[in-house]
Coordinates of C-alpha atoms in Angstrom, one line a residue:
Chain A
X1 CA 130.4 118.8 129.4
X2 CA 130.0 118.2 133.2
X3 CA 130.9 114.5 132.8
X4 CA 127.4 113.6 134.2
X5 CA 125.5 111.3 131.7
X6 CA 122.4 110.5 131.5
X7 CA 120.2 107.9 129.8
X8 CA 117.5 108.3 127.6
X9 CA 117.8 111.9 126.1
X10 CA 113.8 112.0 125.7
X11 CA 111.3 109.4 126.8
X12 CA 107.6 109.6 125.7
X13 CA 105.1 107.3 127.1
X14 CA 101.7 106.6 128.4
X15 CA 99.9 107.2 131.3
X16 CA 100.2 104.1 134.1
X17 CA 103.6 102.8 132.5
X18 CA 107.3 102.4 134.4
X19 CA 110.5 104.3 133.0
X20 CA 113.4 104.3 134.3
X21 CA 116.3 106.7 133.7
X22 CA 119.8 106.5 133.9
X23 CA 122.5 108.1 135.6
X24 CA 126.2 108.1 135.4
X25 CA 128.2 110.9 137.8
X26 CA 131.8 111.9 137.3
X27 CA 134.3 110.2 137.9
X28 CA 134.8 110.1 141.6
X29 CA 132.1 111.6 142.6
X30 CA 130.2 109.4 145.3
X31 CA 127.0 111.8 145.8
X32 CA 124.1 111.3 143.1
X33 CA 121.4 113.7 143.5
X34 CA 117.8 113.3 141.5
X35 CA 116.2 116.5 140.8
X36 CA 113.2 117.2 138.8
X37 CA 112.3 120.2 137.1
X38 CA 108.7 121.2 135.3
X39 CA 107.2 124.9 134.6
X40 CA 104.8 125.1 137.7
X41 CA 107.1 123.4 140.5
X42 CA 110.6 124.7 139.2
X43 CA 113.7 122.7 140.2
X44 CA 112.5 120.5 143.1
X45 CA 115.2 118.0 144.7
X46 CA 113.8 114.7 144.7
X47 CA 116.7 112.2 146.4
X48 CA 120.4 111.9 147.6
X49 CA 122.5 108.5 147.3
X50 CA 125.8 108.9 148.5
X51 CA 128.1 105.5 148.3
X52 CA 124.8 103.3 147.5
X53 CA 123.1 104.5 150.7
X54 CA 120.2 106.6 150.4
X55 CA 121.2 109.8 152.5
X56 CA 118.6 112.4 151.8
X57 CA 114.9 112.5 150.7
X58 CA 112.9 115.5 149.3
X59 CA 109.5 115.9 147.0
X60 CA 110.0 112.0 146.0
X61 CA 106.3 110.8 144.8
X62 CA 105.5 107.2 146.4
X63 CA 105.6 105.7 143.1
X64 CA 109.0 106.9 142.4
X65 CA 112.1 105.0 143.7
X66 CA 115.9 105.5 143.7
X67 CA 118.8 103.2 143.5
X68 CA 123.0 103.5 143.2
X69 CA 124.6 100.8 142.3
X70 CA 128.2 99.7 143.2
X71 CA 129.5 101.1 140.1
X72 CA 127.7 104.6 141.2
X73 CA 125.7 104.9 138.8
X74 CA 122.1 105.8 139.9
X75 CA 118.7 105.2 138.0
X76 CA 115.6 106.7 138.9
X77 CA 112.0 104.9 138.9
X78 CA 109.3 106.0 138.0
X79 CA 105.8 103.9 137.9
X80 CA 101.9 104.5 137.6
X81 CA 103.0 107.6 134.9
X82 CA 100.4 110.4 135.0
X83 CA 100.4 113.2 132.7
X84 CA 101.7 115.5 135.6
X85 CA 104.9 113.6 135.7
X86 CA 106.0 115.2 132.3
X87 CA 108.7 117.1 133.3
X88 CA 112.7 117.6 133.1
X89 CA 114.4 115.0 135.3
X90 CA 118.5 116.3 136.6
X91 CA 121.0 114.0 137.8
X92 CA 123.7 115.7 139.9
X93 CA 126.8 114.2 141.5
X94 CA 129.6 115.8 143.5
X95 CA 132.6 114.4 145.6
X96 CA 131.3 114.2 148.5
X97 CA 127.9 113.9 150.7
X98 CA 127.7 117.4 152.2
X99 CA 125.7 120.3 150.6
X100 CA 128.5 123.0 150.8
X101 CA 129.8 121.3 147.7
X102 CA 129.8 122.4 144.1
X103 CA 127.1 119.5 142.7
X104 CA 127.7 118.4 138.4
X105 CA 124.4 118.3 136.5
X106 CA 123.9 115.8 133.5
X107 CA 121.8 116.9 130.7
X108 CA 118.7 116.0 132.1
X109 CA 116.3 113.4 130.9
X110 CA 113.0 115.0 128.7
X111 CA 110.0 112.9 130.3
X112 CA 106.6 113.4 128.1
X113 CA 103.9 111.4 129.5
X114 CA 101.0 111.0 127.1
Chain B
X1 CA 109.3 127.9 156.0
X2 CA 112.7 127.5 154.4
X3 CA 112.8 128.9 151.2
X4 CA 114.3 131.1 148.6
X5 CA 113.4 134.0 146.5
X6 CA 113.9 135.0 143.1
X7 CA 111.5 138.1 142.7
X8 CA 112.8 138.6 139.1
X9 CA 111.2 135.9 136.7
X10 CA 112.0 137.3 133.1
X11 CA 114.9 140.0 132.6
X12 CA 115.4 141.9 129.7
X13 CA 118.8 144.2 128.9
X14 CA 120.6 145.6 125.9
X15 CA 124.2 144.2 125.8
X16 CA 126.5 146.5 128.3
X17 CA 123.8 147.3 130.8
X18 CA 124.0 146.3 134.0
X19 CA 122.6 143.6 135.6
X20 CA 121.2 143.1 139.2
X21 CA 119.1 139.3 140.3
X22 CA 117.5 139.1 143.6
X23 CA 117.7 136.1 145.8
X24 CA 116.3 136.0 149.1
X25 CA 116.5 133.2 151.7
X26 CA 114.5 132.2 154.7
X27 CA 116.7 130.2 157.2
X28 CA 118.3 131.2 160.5
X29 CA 121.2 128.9 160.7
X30 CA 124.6 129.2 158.7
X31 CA 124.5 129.3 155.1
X32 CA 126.1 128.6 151.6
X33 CA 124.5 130.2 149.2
X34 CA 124.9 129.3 145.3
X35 CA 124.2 130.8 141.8
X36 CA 123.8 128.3 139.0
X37 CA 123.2 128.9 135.5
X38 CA 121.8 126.9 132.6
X39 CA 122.7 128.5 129.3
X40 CA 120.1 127.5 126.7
X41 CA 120.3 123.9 125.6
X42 CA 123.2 123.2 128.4
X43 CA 123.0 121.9 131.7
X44 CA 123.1 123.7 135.3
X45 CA 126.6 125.1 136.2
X46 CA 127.8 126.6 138.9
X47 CA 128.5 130.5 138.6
X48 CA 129.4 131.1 142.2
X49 CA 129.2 130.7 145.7
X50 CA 129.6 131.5 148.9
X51 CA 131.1 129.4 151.7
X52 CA 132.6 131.8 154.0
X53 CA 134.8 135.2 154.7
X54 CA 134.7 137.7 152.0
X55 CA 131.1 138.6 151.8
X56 CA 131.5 139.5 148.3
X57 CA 132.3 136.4 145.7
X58 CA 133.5 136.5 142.4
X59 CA 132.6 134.2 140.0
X60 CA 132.8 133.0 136.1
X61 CA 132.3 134.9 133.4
X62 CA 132.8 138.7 135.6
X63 CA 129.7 137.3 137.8
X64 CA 130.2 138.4 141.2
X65 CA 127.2 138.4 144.0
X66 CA 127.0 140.2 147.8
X67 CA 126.2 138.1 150.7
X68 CA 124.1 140.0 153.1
X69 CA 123.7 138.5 155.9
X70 CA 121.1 140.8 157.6
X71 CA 119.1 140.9 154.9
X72 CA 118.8 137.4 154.0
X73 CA 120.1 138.0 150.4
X74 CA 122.7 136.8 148.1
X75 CA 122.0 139.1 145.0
X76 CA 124.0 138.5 141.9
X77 CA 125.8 141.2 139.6
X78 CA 127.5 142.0 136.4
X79 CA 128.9 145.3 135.3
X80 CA 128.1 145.2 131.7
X81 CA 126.2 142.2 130.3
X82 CA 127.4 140.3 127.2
X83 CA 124.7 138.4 124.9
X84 CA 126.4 135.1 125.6
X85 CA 124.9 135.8 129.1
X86 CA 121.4 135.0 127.7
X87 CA 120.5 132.1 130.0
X88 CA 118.4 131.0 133.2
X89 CA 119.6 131.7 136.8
X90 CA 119.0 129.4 139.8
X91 CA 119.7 130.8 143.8
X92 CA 120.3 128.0 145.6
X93 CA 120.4 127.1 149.1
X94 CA 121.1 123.8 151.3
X95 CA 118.8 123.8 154.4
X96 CA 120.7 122.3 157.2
X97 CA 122.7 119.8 154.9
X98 CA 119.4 117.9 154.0
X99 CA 118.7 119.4 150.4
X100 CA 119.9 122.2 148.4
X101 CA 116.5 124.6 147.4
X102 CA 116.9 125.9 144.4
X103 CA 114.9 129.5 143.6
X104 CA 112.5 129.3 140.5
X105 CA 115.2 131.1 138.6
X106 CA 115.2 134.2 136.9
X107 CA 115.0 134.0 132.9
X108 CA 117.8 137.0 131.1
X109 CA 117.1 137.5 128.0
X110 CA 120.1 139.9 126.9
X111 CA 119.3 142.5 123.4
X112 CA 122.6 143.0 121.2

């Protein structure tokens, strides 16, 4: 157990909805990273919050949005679903802001868009 | 382009070999280089990395992995493999502090 949670387990849903997963880090830990992970792209990084600021932005879609709260936790939204959006979502979190770090991943969120 | 390598996709040994994974990097600047794992079922975890010094990092588990510089690579190593070591393993890279790239990971599928 990394002491990352994340919220739900597995999500099915249709085409053009919203979801939105959940993310809790470790205790401490101000950094929340969102990765996501499907067989043709791998592991891509999607976004960095770090202390409720957004710090670092990678292969984030337009219709996907991030937000950390002042509790820390973090939840990730995703809108206008399409089928190529099925994937494996990771939450990460780690002390600090800075890359060098060892980063904690949750469980991951299962995401099948129908 | 930044990026990293993992020329192995799918690994298969009989328990005691040993093991070698390739990771390559493309970046000119300073580096820390990472090996994660992700038993099956389990999350990522870190096996290892490398920050600085000692070119040659142990990790978890009897996983150790070279850093050479000159060749852009960061390949991983065990002596003798143990089932248990049945998993997925990620090279991972942060380019200039922006975003750690992770390889697309090498699958070990370990024989008893």
């Amino acid at each position: 157990d990394s002491g990352v949670t994340q919220t739900p387990k597995h999500l099915i849903t249709a085409t053009g909805q919203r979801v939105t997963l959940r993310c809790s880090p470790r205790s401490g830990d101000l950094s929340v990273y969102w990765y996501q992970q499907s067989l043709d792209q791998g592991l891509q990084f999607l976004i960095q919050y770090y202390n409720g600021e957004e710090r670092a932005k990678g292969n984030i879609l337009e219709r996907f949005s991030a937000q950390q709260f002042p509790d820390l936790h973090s939840e990730l939204n995703l809108s206008s679903l399409e089928l190529g959006d099925s994937a494996l979502y990771f939450c990460a979190s780690s002390v600090v802001a800075e890359l060098y770090n060892e980063q904690f991943f949750g469980p991951g969120t299962r995401l099948t868009v129908l | 382009a930044q990026s990293v390598s993992q020329h192995n996709h799918h690994v298969i040994l009989s328990e005691a070999a040993s093991l070698e994974l390739g990771c390559n990097y493309s970046y000119g600047g300073t580096v820390n280089l990472f090996w994660y794992v992700q038993y099956p079922g389990q999350h990522l975890q870190l096996l290892l990395k490398y920050f600085s010094g000692d070119p040659l990092v142990k990790g978890i588990k009897g996983f150790e992995a070279e850093f050479i510089k000159s060749k852009f690579s960061f390949n991983l190593r065990k002596p003798s493999v143990q089932w248990s070591d049945t998993a997925e393993y990620f090279c991972a890279v942060p380019f200039g502090n922006e975003k750690l790239t992770f390889g697309t990971g090498t699958r070990l599928t370990i024989i008893p």
